[in-house]
XYZ file of C-alpha atoms in Angstrom:
661
model
C 25.171 -7.674 14.807
C 22.289 -5.859 15.990
C 20.980 -4.933 12.753
C 21.275 -8.549 11.290
C 19.085 -9.608 14.292
C 16.519 -7.073 13.741
C 15.993 -7.794 9.960
C 16.184 -11.568 10.032
C 14.660 -12.684 13.236
C 11.353 -12.370 11.777
C 12.383 -14.278 8.702
C 13.756 -17.152 10.906
C 10.003 -17.009 12.991
C 8.158 -16.991 9.606
C 10.239 -20.202 8.445
C 9.507 -21.920 11.992
C 5.968 -21.103 12.094
C 5.580 -21.741 8.429
C 7.239 -25.403 8.082
C 6.797 -26.559 11.787
C 3.784 -24.971 13.087
C 1.533 -27.801 11.744
C 3.522 -30.276 13.613
C 4.448 -28.433 16.810
C 0.851 -26.752 17.093
C -0.126 -23.133 17.167
C 0.916 -22.143 20.432
C 4.446 -22.904 19.264
C 3.844 -20.797 16.036
C 2.416 -18.115 18.076
C 5.172 -18.104 20.579
C 8.138 -17.928 17.922
C 6.529 -15.081 15.839
C 5.650 -12.848 18.785
C 8.639 -13.327 20.511
C 10.833 -12.638 17.289
C 8.897 -9.609 16.691
C 8.991 -8.316 20.109
C 12.877 -8.675 20.289
C 13.188 -6.881 16.947
C 11.025 -3.992 18.145
C 13.115 -3.684 21.247
C 16.370 -3.604 19.359
C 14.881 -1.029 16.881
C 13.903 1.277 19.674
C 17.475 0.682 20.916
C 18.903 1.528 17.443
C 16.310 4.544 17.246
C 17.746 6.215 20.284
C 21.488 5.473 19.387
C 21.369 6.740 15.922
C 18.530 9.169 15.831
C 18.041 10.718 19.258
C 21.989 10.491 20.298
C 23.239 11.198 17.037
C 24.818 7.937 15.856
C 26.901 7.899 12.429
C 25.385 6.383 9.202
C 26.802 3.075 8.493
C 26.497 0.628 5.893
C 26.208 -3.021 7.288
C 27.328 -5.438 4.533
C 25.849 -8.724 4.876
C 27.076 -10.874 1.878
C 28.077 -10.126 -1.895
C 24.774 -10.446 -3.637
C 25.247 -10.067 -7.397
C 28.509 -9.876 -9.619
C 28.222 -9.815 -13.319
C 31.045 -8.199 -14.983
C 31.237 -4.645 -13.624
C 28.050 -4.656 -11.921
C 28.415 -5.844 -8.439
C 25.750 -5.468 -5.712
C 26.009 -6.065 -2.098
C 23.362 -6.941 0.125
C 23.912 -4.447 2.744
C 21.860 -2.301 5.182
C 22.060 1.369 5.278
C 21.638 2.704 8.487
C 20.832 6.387 9.202
C 17.832 8.255 10.978
C 15.319 7.345 8.260
C 16.135 3.814 8.518
C 15.844 3.653 12.225
C 12.755 5.679 12.463
C 11.146 3.076 9.714
C 12.643 0.202 11.933
C 10.514 1.698 14.847
C 7.481 2.038 12.831
C 7.360 -1.274 11.423
C 8.745 -3.530 14.255
C 6.654 -1.759 16.979
C 3.199 -2.083 15.068
C 4.057 -5.407 13.879
C 4.810 -6.810 17.312
C 1.563 -5.361 18.841
C -0.574 -6.826 15.675
C 1.322 -10.233 16.184
C -0.094 -10.124 19.946
C -3.671 -8.997 18.762
C -3.559 -11.788 16.325
C -3.549 -14.437 18.928
C -6.926 -13.167 20.324
C -8.494 -12.019 17.024
C -7.622 -15.469 15.039
C -8.412 -17.815 18.186
C -11.132 -19.327 16.226
C -9.479 -19.925 12.846
C -8.046 -23.477 11.982
C -4.808 -21.968 10.246
C -3.107 -19.659 12.908
C 0.139 -21.104 12.187
C 0.055 -20.185 8.565
C -1.358 -16.734 9.415
C 1.398 -15.673 12.013
C 3.876 -16.992 9.312
C 2.758 -14.663 6.676
C 2.486 -11.801 9.246
C 6.402 -12.305 9.816
C 7.287 -12.875 6.344
C 5.459 -9.758 5.508
C 7.471 -7.648 8.376
C 11.002 -9.472 7.016
C 10.455 -8.116 3.567
C 9.123 -4.765 4.787
C 12.708 -4.551 6.791
C 14.623 -5.466 3.572
C 12.917 -2.650 1.948
C 13.716 0.021 4.616
C 17.115 -1.250 5.348
C 18.264 -1.403 1.686
C 21.506 0.179 0.728
C 20.660 -0.019 -2.971
C 17.589 0.074 -5.611
C 18.075 -3.457 -6.406
C 17.608 -4.687 -2.735
C 14.770 -2.241 -2.354
C 12.947 -3.621 -5.282
C 13.534 -7.137 -3.765
C 11.664 -5.717 -0.461
C 9.014 -3.756 -2.639
C 8.069 -7.334 -4.332
C 8.443 -9.102 -1.151
C 5.766 -7.122 0.566
C 3.541 -7.424 -2.535
C 3.712 -10.985 -2.464
C 3.126 -11.198 1.333
C 0.075 -8.604 1.110
C -1.545 -11.071 -1.502
C -0.993 -13.791 0.753
C -2.639 -12.022 3.569
C -5.248 -10.376 2.148
C -6.592 -13.740 0.260
C -5.759 -15.443 3.374
C -9.477 -16.667 3.495
C -8.947 -18.012 0.246
C -12.277 -20.046 0.122
C -14.304 -16.579 0.436
C -14.674 -15.363 -3.239
C -14.308 -11.958 -2.475
C -11.170 -12.148 -0.388
C -9.605 -13.823 -3.733
C -10.729 -11.139 -6.210
C -9.504 -8.377 -3.778
C -5.898 -10.123 -3.520
C -5.886 -10.217 -7.104
C -6.971 -6.810 -7.500
C -4.220 -5.648 -5.133
C -1.388 -7.584 -6.926
C -2.406 -6.391 -10.607
C -2.562 -2.843 -9.727
C 0.602 -2.997 -7.846
C 2.109 -4.306 -11.046
C 1.473 -1.189 -12.735
C 3.181 0.852 -10.294
C 6.147 -1.737 -10.120
C 6.472 -1.301 -13.729
C 7.202 2.148 -13.357
C 9.422 1.817 -10.485
C 11.392 -0.921 -12.585
C 11.786 1.237 -15.397
C 13.188 4.010 -12.652
C 15.799 1.873 -11.702
C 16.708 0.779 -15.261
C 17.053 4.653 -16.019
C 19.157 5.034 -12.837
C 21.376 2.352 -13.986
C 21.828 3.606 -17.461
C 22.549 7.094 -16.259
C 24.977 6.657 -13.243
C 26.226 3.212 -14.002
C 25.462 2.003 -10.495
C 22.428 1.010 -8.288
C 23.959 2.084 -5.119
C 22.577 4.792 -3.263
C 25.756 6.304 -2.151
C 27.151 6.606 -5.772
C 23.876 7.673 -7.233
C 22.888 10.436 -5.031
C 26.430 11.712 -4.846
C 26.219 12.283 -8.480
C 22.756 13.423 -9.188
C 23.766 17.143 -9.576
C 26.126 16.392 -12.510
C 22.700 15.679 -14.619
C 20.857 18.406 -13.773
C 19.487 20.081 -16.908
C 20.494 17.150 -18.951
C 18.046 15.435 -21.583
C 17.264 11.961 -22.678
C 16.049 11.186 -26.215
C 13.224 8.801 -26.509
C 10.774 8.092 -29.697
C 12.303 11.206 -31.161
C 11.480 13.460 -28.374
C 13.662 15.021 -25.435
C 12.969 14.616 -21.803
C 14.582 16.082 -18.807
C 16.477 13.218 -17.503
C 16.189 13.839 -13.765
C 12.358 14.565 -14.137
C 12.061 11.280 -15.939
C 13.766 9.310 -13.452
C 11.809 10.763 -10.428
C 8.307 10.721 -12.185
C 9.109 6.997 -12.854
C 9.983 6.216 -9.189
C 6.879 8.161 -8.225
C 4.727 5.715 -10.013
C 6.050 3.085 -8.295
C 5.121 5.016 -4.900
C 1.771 5.753 -6.161
C 0.884 2.290 -6.841
C 2.190 1.001 -3.138
C 0.781 4.005 -1.341
C -2.340 3.922 -3.052
C -2.435 7.563 -4.774
C -5.358 8.477 -6.828
C -5.221 6.788 -10.010
C -3.485 3.593 -8.351
C -5.650 3.295 -5.215
C -8.520 0.911 -5.924
C -6.633 -1.942 -4.098
C -6.838 -0.196 -1.052
C -10.680 -0.491 0.315
C -10.897 -3.790 -1.168
C -8.100 -5.259 0.893
C -10.202 -4.844 3.808
C -11.318 -8.339 2.728
C -8.312 -9.916 4.750
C -8.389 -10.330 8.464
C -8.555 -7.060 10.564
C -5.016 -7.712 11.579
C -3.821 -7.598 8.349
C -5.498 -4.329 7.631
C -3.609 -2.679 10.625
C -0.396 -3.977 9.693
C -0.208 -3.585 6.031
C -2.656 -0.766 5.288
C -2.429 1.388 8.089
C 1.260 1.622 9.189
C 3.602 -0.420 7.133
C 3.394 -1.227 3.421
C 1.500 1.718 2.123
C 4.012 3.620 3.700
C 6.763 2.341 1.564
C 6.136 4.722 -1.175
C 6.381 7.824 0.954
C 9.892 6.422 2.613
C 11.107 5.614 -1.044
C 10.455 9.393 -2.138
C 11.943 10.657 0.993
C 15.123 8.217 0.750
C 15.271 9.664 -2.956
C 15.031 13.307 -1.558
C 18.665 13.769 -3.426
C 16.922 13.058 -7.100
C 13.586 14.734 -6.422
C 15.137 18.053 -5.073
C 16.879 18.460 -8.744
C 13.390 18.421 -10.316
C 11.084 21.148 -9.446
C 8.474 19.515 -11.866
C 8.326 16.217 -10.307
C 7.836 17.951 -7.107
C 5.208 19.700 -8.014
C 3.395 16.758 -9.593
C 3.999 14.757 -6.243
C 2.487 17.825 -4.238
C -0.657 18.117 -6.798
C -1.210 14.119 -6.713
C -0.701 14.034 -2.750
C -3.047 16.637 -2.131
C -5.888 15.390 -4.858
C -5.727 12.151 -3.042
C -6.150 13.644 0.095
C -9.448 15.120 -0.850
C -10.675 12.469 -2.877
C -10.435 10.010 -0.239
C -12.065 12.370 2.466
C -14.949 12.697 0.163
C -15.470 9.224 -0.244
C -14.913 8.397 3.464
C -17.666 10.469 4.447
C -20.408 8.223 2.425
C -18.975 4.722 3.352
C -20.800 2.466 5.810
C -18.502 -0.357 6.404
C -16.231 0.629 9.498
C -13.150 -0.796 8.038
C -13.589 0.911 4.882
C -14.140 4.401 6.425
C -10.658 3.913 8.249
C -8.968 2.463 5.037
C -10.021 5.667 2.912
C -8.831 7.659 6.087
C -5.579 5.865 5.145
C -5.583 6.788 1.843
C -6.249 10.485 2.526
C -3.550 10.852 5.255
C -1.076 9.022 2.663
C -2.037 12.106 0.573
C -0.902 14.338 3.052
C 2.317 12.769 3.484
C 2.987 12.954 -0.274
C 2.014 16.536 -0.588
C 4.557 17.450 2.454
C 7.208 15.539 0.185
C 6.287 17.475 -2.889
C 6.702 20.615 -1.014
C 10.043 20.026 0.348
C 8.838 19.081 4.175
C 10.429 15.695 4.176
C 10.904 15.646 8.063
C 6.873 16.620 8.470
C 6.128 13.950 5.965
C 8.293 11.151 7.780
C 6.965 12.771 11.285
C 3.389 12.380 10.057
C 4.054 8.773 8.761
C 5.367 8.095 12.342
C 2.537 9.336 14.343
C -0.026 7.961 11.829
C 1.415 4.534 12.610
C 0.177 4.819 15.850
C -3.361 6.126 15.866
C -4.235 4.548 12.538
C -3.108 1.086 14.150
C -4.953 1.884 16.759
C -8.343 2.671 14.932
C -7.868 -0.551 12.722
C -7.215 -2.860 15.926
C -10.295 -0.786 17.606
C -12.472 -1.429 14.491
C -11.710 -5.224 14.625
C -12.272 -5.200 18.489
C -15.674 -3.752 17.461
C -16.070 -6.276 14.991
C -15.185 -8.886 17.283
C -17.850 -7.542 19.851
C -20.458 -7.409 17.244
C -20.612 -11.100 16.087
C -18.233 -9.995 13.055
C -20.824 -7.164 11.808
C -18.768 -4.552 9.946
C -21.797 -2.150 8.867
C -22.088 0.865 11.010
C -25.787 1.106 10.098
C -26.465 -2.027 12.078
C -24.444 -0.749 15.263
C -24.849 1.933 17.648
C -24.953 2.320 21.734
C -21.838 0.523 21.985
C -19.980 2.726 24.136
C -21.304 1.183 27.474
C -21.051 -2.584 26.544
C -17.270 -2.172 25.181
C -16.216 0.739 27.313
C -12.229 0.010 26.543
C -12.687 -0.379 23.038
C -14.765 3.016 23.138
C -11.896 4.615 24.506
C -9.345 3.359 22.378
C -11.299 4.311 19.458
C -11.775 8.100 21.015
C -8.040 8.292 21.464
C -7.289 7.395 17.946
C -10.095 9.634 16.417
C -8.893 12.799 18.172
C -5.387 12.213 17.301
C -6.377 11.593 13.774
C -8.653 14.821 13.615
C -5.792 16.807 15.042
C -6.974 17.564 18.510
C -4.550 19.933 20.207
C -1.512 18.275 21.783
C -2.104 14.788 20.408
C 0.159 13.042 17.623
C -1.839 14.073 14.713
C -1.817 17.793 15.881
C 1.859 17.866 15.784
C 2.486 16.123 12.529
C -0.634 17.017 10.217
C -0.502 20.978 11.146
C 3.121 20.874 10.356
C 2.237 19.637 6.816
C -0.233 22.299 6.206
C 1.981 25.054 7.614
C 4.739 23.856 5.232
C 2.518 23.552 2.266
C 1.510 27.559 2.995
C 5.072 28.562 3.463
C 5.974 26.683 0.305
C 3.466 28.791 -1.483
C 4.726 31.992 -0.007
C 7.980 33.521 1.186
C 7.932 34.555 4.720
C 10.151 36.526 6.796
C 11.096 35.414 10.507
C 8.313 37.357 11.774
C 5.807 35.596 9.826
C 5.256 38.463 7.387
C 4.365 37.619 3.510
C 7.221 39.099 1.498
C 6.115 37.612 -1.865
C 4.185 34.826 -3.374
C 6.339 32.088 -4.286
C 4.301 31.185 -7.353
C 4.390 27.531 -6.398
C 0.783 26.292 -7.527
C 1.185 22.591 -6.373
C 1.890 23.972 -2.853
C -1.042 26.412 -2.935
C -3.199 23.800 -4.125
C -2.076 21.415 -1.581
C -2.599 24.052 1.677
C -6.400 24.453 0.724
C -7.136 21.090 -0.073
C -5.340 19.982 3.118
C -7.711 22.360 5.001
C -10.597 21.054 3.173
C -9.584 17.492 3.830
C -8.982 18.366 7.522
C -12.673 19.295 7.649
C -13.885 16.106 6.171
C -11.400 13.974 7.962
C -13.196 15.262 11.527
C -16.743 14.856 9.916
C -16.248 11.279 8.828
C -14.380 10.217 12.052
C -16.965 11.470 14.536
C -19.616 9.802 11.983
C -18.085 6.690 12.781
C -17.807 7.110 16.282
C -21.628 8.392 16.428
C -22.846 5.830 14.259
C -21.072 2.933 16.146
C -21.123 3.991 19.814
C -24.040 6.380 20.493
C -27.419 6.425 19.882
C -29.983 3.681 20.048
C -28.741 0.266 18.892
C -29.812 -0.883 15.451
C -28.257 -4.430 15.632
C -30.336 -7.498 16.072
C -31.483 -8.602 19.500
C -29.200 -11.652 19.068
C -26.298 -9.464 18.150
C -27.203 -7.224 20.873
C -27.041 -10.114 23.713
C -23.610 -11.078 22.655
C -21.953 -8.103 22.602
C -18.769 -8.396 24.816
C -15.444 -6.542 25.487
C -12.430 -8.132 23.744
C -10.223 -10.425 25.621
C -6.940 -8.801 27.243
C -4.775 -10.388 24.436
C -6.582 -7.828 22.137
C -6.919 -4.866 24.428
C -2.873 -5.115 25.601
C -1.822 -3.546 21.917
C -4.796 -1.055 22.019
C -3.176 0.071 25.463
C 0.446 0.596 23.947
C -0.949 2.073 20.489
C -2.875 4.667 22.618
C 0.324 6.023 24.393
C 1.680 6.307 21.133
C -1.123 8.415 19.776
C -1.428 10.223 22.811
C 2.316 11.236 23.288
C 4.717 10.397 20.366
C 3.867 13.800 18.390
C 4.491 16.091 21.298
C 7.410 14.308 22.485
C 9.435 13.784 19.366
C 8.241 16.851 17.281
C 11.286 19.037 18.101
C 13.522 16.163 16.579
C 11.387 15.373 13.671
C 10.207 19.035 12.498
C 11.546 21.285 15.243
C 14.630 22.963 16.462
C 16.777 19.644 16.597
C 15.874 18.962 12.744
C 19.484 19.080 11.227
C 21.062 17.165 14.187
C 18.257 14.584 14.045
C 18.157 13.950 10.341
C 21.529 14.781 9.425
C 22.410 13.531 5.759
C 19.328 10.960 5.783
C 17.197 13.443 3.904
C 18.731 16.031 1.410
C 17.545 19.596 1.033
C 19.011 21.398 -2.253
C 17.603 24.811 -0.788
C 16.482 26.227 2.285
C 14.484 23.895 4.965
C 10.902 24.952 4.236
C 9.944 23.866 7.912
C 11.870 26.860 9.180
C 9.528 29.232 7.478
C 6.630 26.701 8.429
C 7.144 27.795 12.096
C 6.671 31.457 11.241
C 3.604 31.639 9.206
C 0.721 33.724 10.163
C -1.833 32.947 12.930
C -4.723 32.175 10.688
C -2.984 29.491 8.995
C -1.908 27.780 12.485
C -5.519 28.185 13.340
C -7.044 26.812 10.266
C -6.787 22.959 10.897
C -8.242 23.620 14.366
C -11.024 25.302 12.902
C -11.474 22.803 10.138
C -11.592 19.890 12.838
C -14.177 21.591 15.103
C -16.309 22.562 12.196
C -16.358 18.854 10.966
C -17.117 17.956 14.789
C -19.959 19.830 15.100
C -21.651 19.051 11.573
C -21.151 15.521 12.486
C -22.727 15.819 15.835
C -25.866 17.706 14.617
C -26.120 15.308 11.576
C -25.813 12.002 13.636
C -26.583 13.080 17.462
C -28.768 16.246 17.284
C -30.897 15.557 14.118
C -30.221 12.013 13.083
C -32.829 12.247 10.296
C -30.933 14.706 8.235
C -28.465 12.462 6.533
C -31.152 10.681 5.027
C -32.669 13.794 3.861
C -29.514 14.837 2.221
C -28.781 11.757 0.409
C -31.958 12.163 -1.295
C -31.935 15.834 -1.794
C -28.180 15.345 -3.055
C -28.596 11.913 -4.634
C -26.131 12.663 -7.560
C -23.372 13.873 -5.001
C -23.807 11.292 -2.482
C -23.814 8.756 -5.200
C -20.518 10.190 -6.612
C -18.874 10.154 -3.313
C -20.545 6.529 -2.271
C -19.219 5.260 -5.791
C -15.774 6.469 -4.944
C -15.850 8.939 -7.793
C -16.755 5.839 -10.140
C -12.944 4.882 -10.560
C -13.735 1.195 -10.383
C -16.653 1.799 -12.980
C -14.309 3.534 -15.272
C -11.668 1.437 -15.215
C -13.934 -1.636 -15.679
C -15.127 -0.015 -18.949
C -11.644 1.500 -20.205
C -9.719 -1.751 -19.162
C -11.573 -4.845 -17.675
C -13.858 -4.933 -20.302
C -11.722 -4.331 -23.301
C -9.099 -6.657 -22.075
C -12.014 -9.397 -21.547
C -13.353 -8.815 -25.021
C -9.883 -8.767 -26.679
C -9.158 -11.993 -24.758
C -12.349 -13.454 -25.899
C -11.636 -12.303 -29.221
C -7.875 -14.189 -29.354
C -9.537 -17.025 -27.741
C -12.410 -17.572 -30.066
C -10.811 -16.532 -33.208
C -7.028 -16.788 -32.782
C -7.052 -19.848 -30.607
C -10.039 -21.904 -31.438
C -10.527 -20.902 -34.924
C -6.704 -20.389 -35.973
C -4.154 -22.122 -33.797
C -6.303 -24.963 -32.693
C -8.336 -25.557 -35.932
C -5.327 -25.485 -38.359
C -2.889 -26.555 -35.637
C -3.178 -29.541 -33.306
C -6.792 -29.943 -33.660
C -6.248 -29.743 -37.718
C -3.518 -32.262 -37.721
C -5.622 -34.628 -35.611
C -8.777 -34.087 -37.995
C -6.326 -34.906 -41.028
C -4.772 -38.110 -39.608
C -8.347 -39.051 -38.667
C -9.585 -38.660 -42.007
C -6.705 -40.277 -43.698
C -7.215 -43.172 -41.074
C -11.021 -43.310 -42.168
C -9.938 -43.895 -45.883
C -7.351 -46.213 -44.772
C -9.676 -48.143 -42.669
C -12.042 -48.898 -45.550
C -9.067 -50.693 -47.456
C -9.259 -53.180 -44.229
C -12.022 -55.297 -45.453
C -11.190 -58.769 -44.085
C -11.410 -60.649 -47.401
C -8.150 -62.751 -48.567
C -8.676 -62.092 -52.316
C -8.989 -58.251 -51.682
C -5.562 -58.416 -49.989
C -4.266 -60.845 -52.692
C -5.502 -58.406 -55.584
C -3.714 -55.421 -53.635
C -0.501 -57.348 -53.469
C -0.625 -58.158 -57.030
C -1.103 -54.483 -57.976
C 1.918 -53.616 -55.898
C 4.086 -56.380 -57.160
C 3.095 -55.168 -60.804
C 3.836 -51.424 -59.922
C 7.109 -52.498 -58.611
C 8.013 -54.519 -61.822
C 7.077 -51.350 -63.812
C 9.105 -49.242 -61.912
C 11.971 -51.149 -61.657
C 12.275 -52.269 -65.369
C 11.584 -48.940 -66.308
C 14.394 -47.030 -64.430
C 17.090 -50.101 -64.533
C 16.920 -49.674 -68.498
C 17.966 -45.933 -68.022
C 14.833 -44.034 -67.387
C 13.286 -45.681 -70.628
C 15.740 -45.288 -73.184
């Protein structure tokens, strides 16, 4: 019963706020949605303690029989294991805090009830995704969060940029979702079932089997894994399908915190971890995941160094951290990936909500070049942002330090075979893991640089805002600050408190059957890597901090000199490696040209000309001819009648006599 309450309470709240909010008022909508999410969050923590920390058994909770078609039978059921309860905590904790924060942030918006309803609807869809017991139900939740994100990103629908961003997010995600759907079709074709338990139990039977397609042969498990990963790439904004994520910042800041920091973008990470029994049987697919994740981490980090919109910097940081999670999955460090997902939810939601507090205090200004010197005027927001930044950059003993460092160490361990004393026995010859390790180190340096750049440009130095904005800078109300306090606790303590369970000595008893490993647990070796590997993320963090300090505090004229000297490199990063321009050239313009061709040639000059328009024109021409016969003179009509009688008599006489014989 507890799991049904956790999942369906947000749906009930969304329906009540959506259908009755306009009649019963905004306060009613805010009360039902916030109270529903807080209750779900409390119950989620209870489930996490019971199942995860106290070793409760995995269970399947059937809600109802959903699809019955011949031999195909799918129940609507919840798969409850450690991975599920971890995601329940992440989703409901962050969502409940975002709901509370939204009361203050959206206080001047005339459509508060609709906004709160959308937030709760999104939460329900995400809960359906993470509790799913089969691929069909997962796809339902997968598409549900896509719909809700479209509604939330385009919430300010009178703003053209918001509508464009919502459409972009929807279209780009359709590409990934198509791959995911094909993966599900391939799974059903292979296993004859969509149930996780049945599919995962039989994956080993198909190891080494091939599938024939277009006269070619492909490894069956690898094909399925790569198709599933395409879906994960779209939802979790991996390089190539990432372009929607930064544009999604057009939505209200609470949306950014909920969808793009802690919940929806982690759906792909969750899906790959859930499907670990499939991925573990394809070394090639694992290598692809590691390489794509590492490339995304470094790509987004380089772009984040040049952005000036405070929310876009945090958005690209999210994209980069998702890359870390994926290359952890790719090297088999599933526990480390989910651990980073868990800790990242706290400090990244903290940074997004903190950025929203800065924007709120600065009269809706988002350009960091027009900020500066804010730390004295909004000290509580500044403190929260500092905690989030320290956690993100991996400052010792904060949350990010435990999870991100473990990912980097796992990548090194996967690239080398190490004994219990940390001595290298031999290279494991896993190019993806080795690439991920070095890209992870470099991305850690850039993460530190752009994170402290944000802090220095926003809170330190002289104010670059107009005098009018400076006069109105004020601390956010407590309704917006309380969520920052709670998230700060998570950013400070979640990593150290739960490290032993997620990635430490209690790994096996914590995860049990939730994560599958075909071979040895790579994180066992990760605890025995050489000292220089352990120290490298810290060195990278300090180096990034010092570079940022010198560029934006000690010598603030240096960045301008750098951008003018290395303008091509700067423009390459500022324009996001020109992905949008390339896609515009390769896909958007050809699609528009093709559409214009079919519109003008096929539709107007083809179908319309010879179809409905042609028929109308022909009827009109014939009507004009017959119109000429309507002269209005009686003798014309009499003459026509005589001609008609004569023709009739001729026909009758001719054919009544045997055809003229």
